[in-house]
Amino acid sequence: MTTIAPIVPGTTARRAGEVDNLATYLSFGLAYVVGHGAAAVSHGADPLVRLPGWLPLTLLGIGLAVGTVNATIAATRAQRGAGKPEALAGKLLGAAWITGFTALFLAITGLSAAIDHPELQAMLWPAGSSLVVGLLYLAEGVARRNALHYTLGTCLVLVAGVSFLFGTPGLFWILAVVGGFAYAVAAVLERRRLARV
């Protein structure tokens, strides 16, 4: 005789391989708002606030590091109980993050060496990182059949592309406001998605 565990109100049983992205979305959203926001208010001909050049990058880096740790924890938890195909997909997606950011580093380093433009790296790193993250979210959304993750990836890719049109500090404003808002909306929708899973 098989027994079925009772469903406790307020808890949900998630299928194996399901990733809880809530903490990741909140972390990255804060990183965008605080890090890119600090760069937005401190750059330009007449900045709103004078900040040391290292501070916005440090704030962004801390936020992205926290988001990366949260994403890694969520992906590791999702691997528990996952079948071989799902586990392999998770490992390949994890490796794609390393590949994507290595390629971005090489591209920015090469372009900076070939083109003598002081603001080039200030534009390429934030927008390029958003582009890489967005493309990886698209791939993860497809592999995990997660439409919300895919949609957030689409938004980030488009935001990154549009931000290049505005130079600095406009690029930082676009990333902070639109990118931060996209993550905030995704966090709200993720909570609802997880309640249904």
CSV table of C-alpha atoms in Angstrom, one decimal:
chain,number,residue,atom,x,y,z
A,1,MET,CA,0.0,0.0,0.0
A,2,THR,CA,1.4,3.4,-1.0
A,3,THR,CA,1.0,6.4,1.2
A,4,ILE,CA,0.8,9.9,-0.1
A,5,ALA,CA,2.3,12.7,1.9
A,6,PRO,CA,-0.2,15.3,2.9
A,7,ILE,CA,0.1,18.8,1.3
A,8,VAL,CA,0.9,21.3,4.0
A,9,PRO,CA,-0.7,24.8,3.4
A,10,GLY,CA,2.0,27.3,2.5
A,11,THR,CA,4.3,24.8,1.0
A,12,THR,CA,4.7,23.5,-2.6
A,13,ALA,CA,6.2,20.4,-4.0
A,14,ARG,CA,8.5,21.3,-6.8
A,15,ARG,CA,9.4,19.0,-9.6
A,16,ALA,CA,13.1,18.0,-9.9
A,17,GLY,CA,15.2,20.4,-11.8
A,18,GLU,CA,13.0,23.4,-10.9
A,19,VAL,CA,15.0,26.5,-10.1
A,20,ASP,CA,13.9,29.1,-7.5
A,21,ASN,CA,15.2,32.3,-9.0
A,22,LEU,CA,13.6,34.7,-6.5
A,23,ALA,CA,16.8,35.5,-4.4
A,24,THR,CA,18.8,35.8,-7.7
A,25,TYR,CA,16.4,38.2,-9.2
A,26,LEU,CA,16.3,40.4,-6.1
A,27,SER,CA,20.1,40.4,-5.8
A,28,PHE,CA,20.7,41.2,-9.4
A,29,GLY,CA,18.0,43.8,-9.4
A,30,LEU,CA,19.5,45.6,-6.4
A,31,ALA,CA,22.9,45.4,-8.1
A,32,TYR,CA,21.5,47.1,-11.2
A,33,VAL,CA,19.8,49.8,-9.3
A,34,VAL,CA,22.6,50.6,-6.8
A,35,GLY,CA,25.6,49.9,-9.0
A,36,HIS,CA,24.5,51.3,-12.3
A,37,GLY,CA,22.5,54.0,-10.4
A,38,ALA,CA,25.6,55.1,-8.6
A,39,ALA,CA,27.4,55.3,-12.0
A,40,ALA,CA,24.5,57.2,-13.5
A,41,VAL,CA,24.5,59.9,-10.9
A,42,SER,CA,28.3,60.3,-10.8
A,43,HIS,CA,29.1,60.3,-14.5
A,44,GLY,CA,28.7,63.0,-17.2
A,45,ALA,CA,29.8,66.6,-17.7
A,46,ASP,CA,27.8,67.8,-14.7
A,47,PRO,CA,27.2,64.8,-12.4
A,48,LEU,CA,24.5,64.9,-9.8
A,49,VAL,CA,26.9,63.5,-7.1
A,50,ARG,CA,30.7,63.3,-7.0
A,51,LEU,CA,31.7,59.8,-6.2
A,52,PRO,CA,35.1,58.1,-6.4
A,53,GLY,CA,35.4,56.3,-9.7
A,54,TRP,CA,35.8,52.9,-8.0
A,55,LEU,CA,32.7,53.1,-5.9
A,56,PRO,CA,29.9,52.4,-8.5
A,57,LEU,CA,31.9,49.5,-9.9
A,58,THR,CA,32.5,48.1,-6.4
A,59,LEU,CA,28.8,48.4,-5.5
A,60,LEU,CA,27.9,46.7,-8.8
A,61,GLY,CA,30.5,44.0,-8.3
A,62,ILE,CA,29.3,43.2,-4.7
A,63,GLY,CA,25.7,43.0,-5.9
A,64,LEU,CA,26.6,40.8,-8.9
A,65,ALA,CA,28.7,38.5,-6.6
A,66,VAL,CA,25.8,38.1,-4.2
A,67,GLY,CA,23.5,37.4,-7.2
A,68,THR,CA,25.9,34.9,-8.6
A,69,VAL,CA,26.2,33.0,-5.3
A,70,ASN,CA,22.3,32.9,-5.1
A,71,ALA,CA,22.1,31.7,-8.7
A,72,THR,CA,24.7,29.0,-8.0
A,73,ILE,CA,22.9,27.8,-4.8
A,74,ALA,CA,19.5,27.7,-6.6
A,75,ALA,CA,21.0,25.8,-9.6
A,76,THR,CA,22.7,23.3,-7.2
A,77,ARG,CA,19.5,22.7,-5.3
A,78,ALA,CA,17.6,22.2,-8.5
A,79,GLN,CA,20.1,19.4,-9.5
A,80,ARG,CA,19.1,17.3,-6.5
A,81,GLY,CA,16.7,14.6,-7.8
A,82,ALA,CA,17.1,15.7,-11.4
A,83,GLY,CA,17.5,13.0,-14.1
A,84,LYS,CA,20.7,12.7,-16.1
A,85,PRO,CA,19.5,14.8,-19.0
A,86,GLU,CA,18.4,17.7,-16.7
A,87,ALA,CA,21.7,17.4,-14.7
A,88,LEU,CA,23.7,17.5,-17.9
A,89,ALA,CA,21.8,20.6,-19.1
A,90,GLY,CA,22.4,22.3,-15.8
A,91,LYS,CA,26.2,21.6,-16.0
A,92,LEU,CA,26.4,22.8,-19.6
A,93,LEU,CA,24.5,26.0,-18.7
A,94,GLY,CA,26.8,26.6,-15.8
A,95,ALA,CA,29.8,26.2,-18.1
A,96,ALA,CA,28.2,28.6,-20.6
A,97,TRP,CA,28.4,31.4,-18.0
A,98,ILE,CA,32.2,30.9,-17.8
A,99,THR,CA,32.5,30.8,-21.6
A,100,GLY,CA,30.2,33.8,-22.1
A,101,PHE,CA,32.1,36.1,-19.7
A,102,THR,CA,35.5,34.9,-20.9
A,103,ALA,CA,34.5,35.8,-24.5
A,104,LEU,CA,33.3,39.2,-23.3
A,105,PHE,CA,36.6,39.8,-21.5
A,106,LEU,CA,38.6,38.9,-24.6
A,107,ALA,CA,36.3,41.0,-26.9
A,108,ILE,CA,36.5,44.1,-24.6
A,109,THR,CA,40.3,43.7,-24.1
A,110,GLY,CA,40.8,43.4,-27.9
A,111,LEU,CA,38.6,46.3,-28.8
A,112,SER,CA,40.2,48.5,-26.1
A,113,ALA,CA,43.6,47.7,-27.5
A,114,ALA,CA,42.6,48.4,-31.1
A,115,ILE,CA,40.5,51.5,-30.5
A,116,ASP,CA,41.8,54.4,-28.4
A,117,HIS,CA,38.6,55.6,-26.9
A,118,PRO,CA,38.7,56.3,-23.1
A,119,GLU,CA,35.0,55.6,-22.5
A,120,LEU,CA,34.9,52.3,-24.4
A,121,GLN,CA,35.4,50.0,-21.5
A,122,ALA,CA,33.0,52.1,-19.3
A,123,MET,CA,30.3,51.4,-21.9
A,124,LEU,CA,31.2,47.8,-23.0
A,125,TRP,CA,31.4,46.2,-19.6
A,126,PRO,CA,28.0,47.1,-18.2
A,127,ALA,CA,26.0,46.8,-21.4
A,128,GLY,CA,28.1,43.8,-22.6
A,129,SER,CA,27.5,42.0,-19.3
A,130,SER,CA,23.8,42.6,-19.5
A,131,LEU,CA,23.8,41.2,-23.0
A,132,VAL,CA,25.7,38.0,-22.0
A,133,VAL,CA,23.4,37.5,-19.0
A,134,GLY,CA,20.3,38.1,-21.1
A,135,LEU,CA,21.5,35.5,-23.7
A,136,LEU,CA,22.2,33.0,-21.0
A,137,TYR,CA,18.8,33.6,-19.5
A,138,LEU,CA,17.3,32.9,-22.9
A,139,ALA,CA,19.1,29.6,-23.1
A,140,GLU,CA,18.2,28.6,-19.5
A,141,GLY,CA,14.6,29.6,-20.1
A,142,VAL,CA,14.5,27.2,-23.1
A,143,ALA,CA,16.4,24.4,-21.3
A,144,ARG,CA,14.3,24.6,-18.2
A,145,ARG,CA,11.0,25.4,-20.0
A,146,ASN,CA,10.7,28.6,-17.9
A,147,ALA,CA,8.9,31.3,-19.8
A,148,LEU,CA,9.6,33.9,-17.1
A,149,HIS,CA,13.3,33.4,-17.2
A,150,TYR,CA,13.2,33.5,-21.0
A,151,THR,CA,11.2,36.7,-21.0
A,152,LEU,CA,13.6,38.4,-18.5
A,153,GLY,CA,16.5,37.3,-20.8
A,154,THR,CA,14.8,38.9,-23.8
A,155,CYS,CA,14.3,42.1,-21.8
A,156,LEU,CA,17.9,42.3,-20.7
A,157,VAL,CA,19.2,41.6,-24.2
A,158,LEU,CA,17.1,44.5,-25.6
A,159,VAL,CA,17.9,46.8,-22.7
A,160,ALA,CA,21.6,46.2,-23.3
A,161,GLY,CA,21.3,46.8,-27.0
A,162,VAL,CA,19.3,50.0,-26.5
A,163,SER,CA,21.7,51.3,-23.8
A,164,PHE,CA,24.5,51.5,-26.3
A,165,LEU,CA,22.6,54.3,-28.1
A,166,PHE,CA,22.8,56.6,-25.2
A,167,GLY,CA,26.5,56.8,-24.3
A,168,THR,CA,27.5,57.6,-20.8
A,169,PRO,CA,25.8,58.4,-18.4
A,170,GLY,CA,22.6,57.6,-20.3
A,171,LEU,CA,23.7,53.9,-20.6
A,172,PHE,CA,23.9,53.7,-16.8
A,173,TRP,CA,20.4,55.3,-16.4
A,174,ILE,CA,18.9,52.8,-18.8
A,175,LEU,CA,20.5,49.8,-17.1
A,176,ALA,CA,19.6,51.0,-13.6
A,177,VAL,CA,16.0,52.0,-14.2
A,178,VAL,CA,14.8,49.6,-16.9
A,179,GLY,CA,17.1,46.7,-16.0
A,180,GLY,CA,16.3,47.1,-12.3
A,181,PHE,CA,12.6,47.4,-13.0
A,182,ALA,CA,12.7,44.2,-15.2
A,183,TYR,CA,14.3,42.3,-12.3
A,184,ALA,CA,11.8,43.7,-9.8
A,185,VAL,CA,8.9,42.6,-12.1
A,186,ALA,CA,10.5,39.2,-12.5
A,187,ALA,CA,10.9,38.8,-8.8
A,188,VAL,CA,7.2,39.4,-8.2
A,189,LEU,CA,6.2,37.0,-11.0
A,190,GLU,CA,8.7,34.4,-9.8
A,191,ARG,CA,7.0,34.3,-6.4
A,192,ARG,CA,3.7,33.7,-8.1
A,193,ARG,CA,5.2,31.1,-10.5
A,194,LEU,CA,6.7,29.2,-7.6
A,195,ALA,CA,3.3,29.2,-5.8
A,196,ARG,CA,1.8,27.4,-8.8
A,197,VAL,CA,4.6,24.8,-9.3
